[in-house]
Short mmCIF file of C-alpha atoms and ligand atoms in Angstrom, two decimals:
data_model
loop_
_atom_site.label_atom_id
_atom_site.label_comp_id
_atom_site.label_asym_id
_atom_site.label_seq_id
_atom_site.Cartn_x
_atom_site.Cartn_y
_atom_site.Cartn_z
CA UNK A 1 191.10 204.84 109.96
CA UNK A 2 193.12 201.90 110.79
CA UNK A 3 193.20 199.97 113.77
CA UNK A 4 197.17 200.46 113.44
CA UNK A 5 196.90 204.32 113.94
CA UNK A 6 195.00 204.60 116.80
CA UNK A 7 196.36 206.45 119.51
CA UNK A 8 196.76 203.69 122.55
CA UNK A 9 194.02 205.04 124.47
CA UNK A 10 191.69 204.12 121.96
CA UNK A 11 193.50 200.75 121.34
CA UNK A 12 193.40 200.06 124.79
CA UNK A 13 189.32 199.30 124.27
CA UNK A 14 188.85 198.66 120.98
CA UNK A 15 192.52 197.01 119.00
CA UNK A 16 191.73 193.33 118.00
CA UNK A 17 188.37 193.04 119.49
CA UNK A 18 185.30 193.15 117.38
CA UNK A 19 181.60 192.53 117.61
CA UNK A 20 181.15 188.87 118.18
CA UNK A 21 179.71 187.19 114.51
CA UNK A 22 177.31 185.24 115.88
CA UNK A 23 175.34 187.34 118.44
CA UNK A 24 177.16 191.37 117.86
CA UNK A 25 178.34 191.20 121.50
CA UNK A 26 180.02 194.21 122.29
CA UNK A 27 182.40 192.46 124.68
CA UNK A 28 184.00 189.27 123.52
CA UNK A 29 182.52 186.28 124.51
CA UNK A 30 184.08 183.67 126.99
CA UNK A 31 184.26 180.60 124.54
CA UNK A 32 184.46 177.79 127.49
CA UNK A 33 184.77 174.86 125.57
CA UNK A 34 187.41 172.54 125.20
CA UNK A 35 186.81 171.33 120.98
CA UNK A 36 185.57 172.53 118.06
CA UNK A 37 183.07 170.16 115.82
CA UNK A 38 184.86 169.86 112.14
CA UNK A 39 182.12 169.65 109.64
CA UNK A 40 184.64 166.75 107.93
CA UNK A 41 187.67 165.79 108.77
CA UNK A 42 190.05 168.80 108.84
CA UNK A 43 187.34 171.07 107.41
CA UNK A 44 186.72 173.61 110.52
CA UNK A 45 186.67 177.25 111.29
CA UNK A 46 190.27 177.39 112.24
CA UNK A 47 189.77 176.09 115.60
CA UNK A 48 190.50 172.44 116.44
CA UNK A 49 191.25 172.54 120.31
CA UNK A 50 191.27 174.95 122.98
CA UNK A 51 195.07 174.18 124.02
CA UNK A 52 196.15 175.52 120.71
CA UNK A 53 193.49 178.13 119.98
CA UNK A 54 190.93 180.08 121.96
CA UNK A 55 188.66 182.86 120.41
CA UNK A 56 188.61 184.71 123.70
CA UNK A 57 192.70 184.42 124.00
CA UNK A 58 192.92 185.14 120.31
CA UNK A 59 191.02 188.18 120.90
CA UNK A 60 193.37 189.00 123.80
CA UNK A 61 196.30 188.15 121.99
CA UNK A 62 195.65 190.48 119.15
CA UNK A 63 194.76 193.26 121.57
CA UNK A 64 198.15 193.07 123.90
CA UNK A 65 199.84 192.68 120.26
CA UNK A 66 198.58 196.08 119.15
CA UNK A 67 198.86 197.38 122.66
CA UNK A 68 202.53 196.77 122.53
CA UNK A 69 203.43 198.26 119.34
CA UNK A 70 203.96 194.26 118.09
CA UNK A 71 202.61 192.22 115.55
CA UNK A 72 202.12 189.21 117.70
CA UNK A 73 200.97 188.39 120.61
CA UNK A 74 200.80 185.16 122.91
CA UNK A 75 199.08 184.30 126.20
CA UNK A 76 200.07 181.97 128.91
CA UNK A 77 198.30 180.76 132.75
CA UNK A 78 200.76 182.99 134.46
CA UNK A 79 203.91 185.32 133.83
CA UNK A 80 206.28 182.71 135.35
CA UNK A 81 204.04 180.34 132.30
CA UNK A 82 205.69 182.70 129.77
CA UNK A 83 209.09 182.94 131.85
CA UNK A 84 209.73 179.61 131.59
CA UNK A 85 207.86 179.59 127.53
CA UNK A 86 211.10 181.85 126.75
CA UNK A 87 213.79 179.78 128.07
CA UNK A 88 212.80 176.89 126.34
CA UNK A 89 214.05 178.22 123.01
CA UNK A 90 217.05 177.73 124.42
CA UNK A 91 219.39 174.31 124.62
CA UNK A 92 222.12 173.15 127.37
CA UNK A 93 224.96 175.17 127.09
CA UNK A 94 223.42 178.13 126.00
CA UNK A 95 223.84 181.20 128.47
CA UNK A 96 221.61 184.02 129.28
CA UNK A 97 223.05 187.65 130.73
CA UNK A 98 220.42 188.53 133.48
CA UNK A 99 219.64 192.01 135.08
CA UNK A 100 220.82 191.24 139.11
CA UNK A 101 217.92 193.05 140.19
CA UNK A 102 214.61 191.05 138.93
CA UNK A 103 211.92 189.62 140.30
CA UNK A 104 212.40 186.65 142.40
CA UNK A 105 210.34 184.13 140.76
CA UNK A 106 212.24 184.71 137.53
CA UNK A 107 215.63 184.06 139.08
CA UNK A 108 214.22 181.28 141.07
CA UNK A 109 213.12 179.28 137.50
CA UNK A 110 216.80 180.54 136.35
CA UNK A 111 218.78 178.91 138.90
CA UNK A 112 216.73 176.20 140.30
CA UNK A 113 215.18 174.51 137.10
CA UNK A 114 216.84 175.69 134.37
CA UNK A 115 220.08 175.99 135.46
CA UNK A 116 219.35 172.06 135.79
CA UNK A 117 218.85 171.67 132.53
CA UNK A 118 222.62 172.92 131.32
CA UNK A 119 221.77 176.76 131.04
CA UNK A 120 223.94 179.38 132.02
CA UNK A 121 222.66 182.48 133.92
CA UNK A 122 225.26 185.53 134.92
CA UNK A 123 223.54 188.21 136.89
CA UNK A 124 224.80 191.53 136.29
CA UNK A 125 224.56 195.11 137.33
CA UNK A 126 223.09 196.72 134.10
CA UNK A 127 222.38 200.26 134.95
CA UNK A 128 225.54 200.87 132.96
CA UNK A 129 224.39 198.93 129.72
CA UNK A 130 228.19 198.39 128.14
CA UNK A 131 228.67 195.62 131.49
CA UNK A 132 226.59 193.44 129.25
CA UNK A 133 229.34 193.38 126.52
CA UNK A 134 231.91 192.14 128.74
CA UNK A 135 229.79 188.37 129.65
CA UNK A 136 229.00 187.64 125.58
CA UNK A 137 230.92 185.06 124.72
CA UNK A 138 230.20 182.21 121.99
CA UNK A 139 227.53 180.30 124.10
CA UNK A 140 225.52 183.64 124.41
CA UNK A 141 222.30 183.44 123.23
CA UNK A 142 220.21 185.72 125.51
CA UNK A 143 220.12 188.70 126.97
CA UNK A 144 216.88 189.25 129.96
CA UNK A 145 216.22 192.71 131.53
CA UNK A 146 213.36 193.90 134.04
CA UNK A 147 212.98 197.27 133.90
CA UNK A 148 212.49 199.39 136.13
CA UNK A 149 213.82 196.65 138.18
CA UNK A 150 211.48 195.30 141.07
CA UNK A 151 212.32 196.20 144.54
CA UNK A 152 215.19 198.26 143.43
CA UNK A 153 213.54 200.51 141.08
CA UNK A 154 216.66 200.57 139.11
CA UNK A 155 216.34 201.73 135.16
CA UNK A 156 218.59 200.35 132.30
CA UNK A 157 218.42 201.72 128.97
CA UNK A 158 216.49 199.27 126.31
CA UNK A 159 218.00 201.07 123.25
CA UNK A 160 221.63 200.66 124.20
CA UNK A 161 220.79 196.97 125.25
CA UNK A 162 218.57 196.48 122.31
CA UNK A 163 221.62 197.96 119.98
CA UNK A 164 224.26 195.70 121.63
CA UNK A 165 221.70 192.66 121.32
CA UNK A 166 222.09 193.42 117.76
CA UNK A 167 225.70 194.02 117.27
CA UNK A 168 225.70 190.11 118.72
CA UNK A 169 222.95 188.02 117.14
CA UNK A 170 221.23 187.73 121.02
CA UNK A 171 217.76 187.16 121.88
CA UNK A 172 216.84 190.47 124.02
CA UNK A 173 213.63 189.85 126.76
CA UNK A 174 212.13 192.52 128.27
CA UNK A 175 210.16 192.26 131.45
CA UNK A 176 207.63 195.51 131.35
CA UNK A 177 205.23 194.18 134.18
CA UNK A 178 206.72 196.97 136.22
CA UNK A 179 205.89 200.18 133.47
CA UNK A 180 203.13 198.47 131.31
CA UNK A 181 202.26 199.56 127.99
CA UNK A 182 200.95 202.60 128.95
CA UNK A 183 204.25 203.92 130.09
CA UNK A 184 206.92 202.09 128.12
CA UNK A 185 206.89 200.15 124.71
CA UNK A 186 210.28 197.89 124.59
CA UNK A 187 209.46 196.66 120.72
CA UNK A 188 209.43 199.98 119.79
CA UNK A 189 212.85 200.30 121.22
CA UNK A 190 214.33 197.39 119.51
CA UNK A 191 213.93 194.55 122.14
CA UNK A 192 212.71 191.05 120.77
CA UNK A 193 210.43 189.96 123.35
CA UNK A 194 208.40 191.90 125.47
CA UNK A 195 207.29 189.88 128.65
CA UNK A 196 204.36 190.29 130.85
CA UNK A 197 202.93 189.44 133.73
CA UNK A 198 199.50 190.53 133.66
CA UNK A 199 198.83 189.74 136.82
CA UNK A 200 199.66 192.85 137.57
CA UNK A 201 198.64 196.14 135.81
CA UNK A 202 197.46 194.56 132.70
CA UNK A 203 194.64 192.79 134.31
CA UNK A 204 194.70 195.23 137.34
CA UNK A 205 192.30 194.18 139.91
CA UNK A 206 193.80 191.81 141.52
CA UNK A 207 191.45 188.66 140.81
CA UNK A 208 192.97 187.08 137.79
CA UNK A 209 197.13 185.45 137.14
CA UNK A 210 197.85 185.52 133.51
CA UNK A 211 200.76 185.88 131.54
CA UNK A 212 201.99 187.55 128.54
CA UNK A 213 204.36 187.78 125.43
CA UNK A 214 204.76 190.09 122.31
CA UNK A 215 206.85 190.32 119.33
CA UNK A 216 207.73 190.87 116.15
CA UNK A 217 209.31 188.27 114.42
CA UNK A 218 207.77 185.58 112.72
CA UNK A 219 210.16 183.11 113.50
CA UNK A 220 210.09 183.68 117.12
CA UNK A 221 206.53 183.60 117.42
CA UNK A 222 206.40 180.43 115.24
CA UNK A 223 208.76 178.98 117.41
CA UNK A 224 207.09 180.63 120.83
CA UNK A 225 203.92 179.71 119.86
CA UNK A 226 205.07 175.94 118.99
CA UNK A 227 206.30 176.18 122.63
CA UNK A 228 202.78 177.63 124.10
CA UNK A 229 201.00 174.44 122.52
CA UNK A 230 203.47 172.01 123.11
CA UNK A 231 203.98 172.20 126.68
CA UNK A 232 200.70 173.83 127.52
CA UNK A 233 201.07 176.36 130.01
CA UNK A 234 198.06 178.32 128.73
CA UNK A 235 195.10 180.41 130.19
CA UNK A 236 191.63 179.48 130.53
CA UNK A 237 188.90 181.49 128.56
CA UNK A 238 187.63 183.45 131.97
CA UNK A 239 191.09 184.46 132.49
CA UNK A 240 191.87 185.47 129.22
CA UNK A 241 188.32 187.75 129.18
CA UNK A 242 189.42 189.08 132.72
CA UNK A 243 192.50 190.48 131.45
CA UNK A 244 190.57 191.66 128.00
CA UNK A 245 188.44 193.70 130.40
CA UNK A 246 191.49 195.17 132.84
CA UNK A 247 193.16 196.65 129.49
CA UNK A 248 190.25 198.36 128.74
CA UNK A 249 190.85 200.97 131.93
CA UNK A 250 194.67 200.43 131.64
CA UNK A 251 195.19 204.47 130.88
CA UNK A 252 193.05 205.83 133.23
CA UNK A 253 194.18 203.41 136.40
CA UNK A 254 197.72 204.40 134.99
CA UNK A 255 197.33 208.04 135.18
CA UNK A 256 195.92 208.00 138.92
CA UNK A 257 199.39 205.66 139.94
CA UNK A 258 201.14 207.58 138.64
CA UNK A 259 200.01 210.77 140.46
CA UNK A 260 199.33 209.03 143.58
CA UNK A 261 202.41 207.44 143.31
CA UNK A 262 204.61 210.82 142.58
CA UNK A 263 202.92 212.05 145.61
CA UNK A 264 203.70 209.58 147.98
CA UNK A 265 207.68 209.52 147.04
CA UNK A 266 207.61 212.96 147.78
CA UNK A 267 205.84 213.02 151.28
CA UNK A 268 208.35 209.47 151.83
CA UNK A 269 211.09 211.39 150.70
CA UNK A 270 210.49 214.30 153.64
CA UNK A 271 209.57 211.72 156.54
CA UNK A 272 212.51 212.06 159.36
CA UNK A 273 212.06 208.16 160.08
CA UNK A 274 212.87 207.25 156.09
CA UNK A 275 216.27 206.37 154.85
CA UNK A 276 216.52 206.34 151.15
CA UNK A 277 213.37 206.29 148.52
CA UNK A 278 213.72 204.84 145.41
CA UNK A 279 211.23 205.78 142.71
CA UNK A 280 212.09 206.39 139.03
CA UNK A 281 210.25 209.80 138.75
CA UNK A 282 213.40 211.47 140.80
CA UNK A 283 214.90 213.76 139.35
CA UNK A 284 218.60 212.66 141.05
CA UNK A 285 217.69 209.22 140.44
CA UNK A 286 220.77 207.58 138.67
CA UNK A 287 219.11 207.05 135.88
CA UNK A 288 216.46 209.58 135.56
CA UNK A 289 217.25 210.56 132.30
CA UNK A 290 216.93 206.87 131.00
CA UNK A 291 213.80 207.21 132.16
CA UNK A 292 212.81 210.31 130.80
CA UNK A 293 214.14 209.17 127.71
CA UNK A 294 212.39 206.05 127.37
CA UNK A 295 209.24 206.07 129.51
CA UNK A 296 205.91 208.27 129.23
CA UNK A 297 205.42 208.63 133.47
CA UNK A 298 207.18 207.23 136.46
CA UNK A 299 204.26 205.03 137.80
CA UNK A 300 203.36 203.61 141.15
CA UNK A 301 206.11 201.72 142.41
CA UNK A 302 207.98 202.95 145.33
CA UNK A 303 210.56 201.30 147.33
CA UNK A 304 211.75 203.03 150.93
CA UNK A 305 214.12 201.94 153.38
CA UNK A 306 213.72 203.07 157.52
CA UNK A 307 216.84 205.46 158.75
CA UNK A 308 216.77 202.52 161.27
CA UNK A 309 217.71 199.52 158.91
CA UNK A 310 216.41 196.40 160.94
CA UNK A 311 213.30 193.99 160.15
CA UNK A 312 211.74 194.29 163.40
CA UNK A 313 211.20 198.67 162.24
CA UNK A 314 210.21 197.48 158.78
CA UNK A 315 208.04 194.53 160.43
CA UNK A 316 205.89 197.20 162.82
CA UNK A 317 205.27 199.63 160.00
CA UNK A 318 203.96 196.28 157.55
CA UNK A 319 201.71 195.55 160.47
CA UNK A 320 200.04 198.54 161.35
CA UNK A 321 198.82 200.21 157.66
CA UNK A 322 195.50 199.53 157.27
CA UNK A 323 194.57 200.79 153.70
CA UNK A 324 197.94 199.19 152.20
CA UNK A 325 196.94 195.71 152.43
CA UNK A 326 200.14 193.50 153.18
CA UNK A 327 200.37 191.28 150.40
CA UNK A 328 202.45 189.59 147.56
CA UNK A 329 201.92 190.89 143.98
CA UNK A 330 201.66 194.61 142.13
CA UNK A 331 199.12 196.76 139.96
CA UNK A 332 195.99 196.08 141.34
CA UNK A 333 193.46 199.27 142.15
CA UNK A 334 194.00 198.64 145.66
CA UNK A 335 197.28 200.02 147.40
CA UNK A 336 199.81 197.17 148.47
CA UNK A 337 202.73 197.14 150.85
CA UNK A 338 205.09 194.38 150.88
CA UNK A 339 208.42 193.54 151.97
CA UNK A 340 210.59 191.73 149.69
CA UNK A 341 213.49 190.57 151.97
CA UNK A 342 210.91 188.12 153.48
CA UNK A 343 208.61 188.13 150.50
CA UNK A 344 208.78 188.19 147.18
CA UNK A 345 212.85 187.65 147.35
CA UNK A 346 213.00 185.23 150.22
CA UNK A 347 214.31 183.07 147.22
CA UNK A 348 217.37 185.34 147.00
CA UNK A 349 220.65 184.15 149.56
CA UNK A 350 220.43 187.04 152.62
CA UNK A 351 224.49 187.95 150.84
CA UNK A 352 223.69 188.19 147.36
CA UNK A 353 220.14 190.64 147.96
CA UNK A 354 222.01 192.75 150.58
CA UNK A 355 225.21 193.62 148.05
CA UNK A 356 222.45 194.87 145.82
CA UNK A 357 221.08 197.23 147.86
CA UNK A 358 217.80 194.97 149.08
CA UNK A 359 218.50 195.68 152.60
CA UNK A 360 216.40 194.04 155.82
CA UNK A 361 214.25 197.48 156.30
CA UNK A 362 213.11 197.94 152.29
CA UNK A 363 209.28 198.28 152.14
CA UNK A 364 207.69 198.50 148.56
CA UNK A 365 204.82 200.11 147.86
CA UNK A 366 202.25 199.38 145.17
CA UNK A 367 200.39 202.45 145.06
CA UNK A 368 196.89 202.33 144.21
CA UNK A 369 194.47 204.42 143.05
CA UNK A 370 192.74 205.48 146.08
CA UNK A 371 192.03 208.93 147.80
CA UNK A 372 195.48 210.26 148.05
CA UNK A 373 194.50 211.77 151.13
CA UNK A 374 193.94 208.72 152.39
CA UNK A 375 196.93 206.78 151.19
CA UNK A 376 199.38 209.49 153.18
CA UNK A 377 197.27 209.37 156.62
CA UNK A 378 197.83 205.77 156.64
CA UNK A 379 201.37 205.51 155.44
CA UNK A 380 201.40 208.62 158.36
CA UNK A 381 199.69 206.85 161.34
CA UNK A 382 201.76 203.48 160.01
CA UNK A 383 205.62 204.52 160.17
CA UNK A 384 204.89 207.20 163.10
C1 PLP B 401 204.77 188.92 139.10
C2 PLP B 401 205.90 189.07 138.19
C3 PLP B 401 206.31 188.01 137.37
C4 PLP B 401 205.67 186.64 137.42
O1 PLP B 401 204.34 186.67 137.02
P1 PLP B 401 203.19 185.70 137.60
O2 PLP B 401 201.99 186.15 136.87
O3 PLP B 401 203.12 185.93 139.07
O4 PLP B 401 203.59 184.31 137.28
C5 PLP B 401 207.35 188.25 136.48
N1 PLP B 401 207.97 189.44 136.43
C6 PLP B 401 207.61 190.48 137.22
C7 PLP B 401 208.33 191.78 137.10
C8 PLP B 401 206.57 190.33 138.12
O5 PLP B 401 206.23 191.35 138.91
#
């Protein structure tokens, strides 16, 4: 059978990677070298310098390719590394439409380097897909969407984007850090670029930053990968295994968030002291049936605001979990509770987060794959 129609389970361990020629080494090798001898000038194996190639990234790169449904795949020292990889195909006076509700870092590079550099960014509410028709005009080139959307949890609907990306000749990027292969496959839905950060569940254990990005088309990967070499944002070998490893257990870490985190939004959603909880899994979540539609599970990632909407409530309840380690960052094993107003979107002007609905209380929850039994006491003994 080919690699091609294996189920993803099975390509989660096995797509690209084969037993290494020299040795038979079930699990690829960490090539950490920096050249390749030629036998005569030009006359090598394919492999000149690590910038440009890497076995152990071209191993990974094949393996997130298949894992995404895509025929090619590219690797880069961080997701912002690939962030900023996909912007560069564009010149000044270009202009990108932008989901408002993304995570910080991304509109951080938007509107304090690149914006810089002559590129246009509108922000816009896209749970209603048509708003993107109304900011095309003849400078569009672009259109970026996170979803679901991080804190927010908000869903927009790939095809319909993907379908109006066509209709104009734009560039669609997909951010699926948040769902991850295992739950959502943008290609297959007609985006161009599927971005990663695998920081998150990709690698999944929280010791590795890495970045990601698939596609289809030849001429955007020529052009991406031109990019990736040129300006040299890319991973080192131990990274690149790291991340080789973490897929290997993507399903079965995926399955457990996803049950632990379906539990959790329902004992959230019946504490007296909690305002509103977002989680995609809802069934009276505004865009449920996007979600149903397009995604194979809900996953971990929970958002919750206090009845009481003030930092100082949201503050004491950060303080006092114990399992839910307060930190930056998603999709590790272990259970993480952050909050983003002073976090991860302390980039974002007070105004601008606030009229999106990323209020002062909002605690988000990356829930791990602990005891759930556990994971509830704490969040229990925490917000009181
Ligand atoms: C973390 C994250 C990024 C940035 O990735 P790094 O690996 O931290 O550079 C981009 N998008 C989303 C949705 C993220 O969560």
């Amino acid at each position: 059978m080919s690699e091609k129609n294996y189920k993803l389970n099975t390509k989660l361990i096995h797509a690209g990677v084969h037993p290494d020629p020299t040795t038979g080494a079930i699990m690829t090798p960490i090539y950490q070298t920096s050249t390749y001898v030629q036998a005569g000038p030009g006359d090598h194996k394919g492999y000149e310098y690590a910038r440009t190639q890497n076995p152990t990234r071209t191993v990974l790169q094949n393996a997130l390719a298949a894992i995404e449904n895509g025929k090619f795949g590219l690797c880069f020292g961080s997701g912002m590394a690939a962030t900023d990889a996909v912007i560069k195909l564009l010149a000044p006076g270009d202009e990108v439409i932008v989901s408002n509700d993304l995570y910080g870092g991304t509109y951080r590079v938007m509107t304090k380097v690149f914006a810089n550099y002559g590129i246009k960014f509108h922000f816009i509410g896209m749970q209603d897909a048509n708003n993107i028709t109304q900011y095309i005009n003849s400078n569009t080139k672009m259109v970026w969407i996170e979803t679901p959307t991080n804190p927010l949890l908000n869903v927009i609907d790939i095809a319909a984007s993907a379908a109006i990306c066509k209709a104009h000749n734009l560039v669609l990027v997909c951010d699926n850090t948040f769902a991850s292969p295992y739950l959502q496959n943008p290609l297959d839905l007609g985006a161009d670029i599927v971005l990663h950060s695998a920081t998150k569940y990709l690698g999944g254990h929280s010791d590795v930053v890495h970045g990601a990005l698939i596609m289809n088309d030849a001429g955007l990967e020529e052009r991406l990968r031109f990019i990736q070499n040129s300006c040299g944002a890319v991973p080192g070998p131990h990274d690149c295994w790291l991340v080789l490893r973490g897929i290997k257990t993507l399903h079965v870490r995926m399955q457990r968030h996803c049950e632990n985190g379906k539990a959790i939004a329902h004992y959230l959603r019946s504490h007296p002291k909690v305002g509103k909880v977002l989680w995609v899994g809802f069934e009276d979540h505004p865009n449920h049936d996007i979600a149903k539609k397009q995604m194979r599970g809900f996953g971990g990632m929970i958002s919750f605001t206090l009845k009481n909407d003030s930092m100082d409530e949201a503050v004491a309840v950060l303080k006092k979990t114990q399992l839910f380690a307060l930190a930056e960052s998603l999709g590790g094993v272990e259970s993480l509770i952050g909050h983003p107003a002073t976090m991860t979107h302390a980039s974002i002007p007070r105004e601008d987060r606030v009229k999106n609905g990323l209020v002062d209380s909002l605690i988000r929850l990356s829930v791990g794959i602990e005891d759930i039994d556990d994971l509830i006491a704490d969040l229990e003994q925490a917000i009181g």
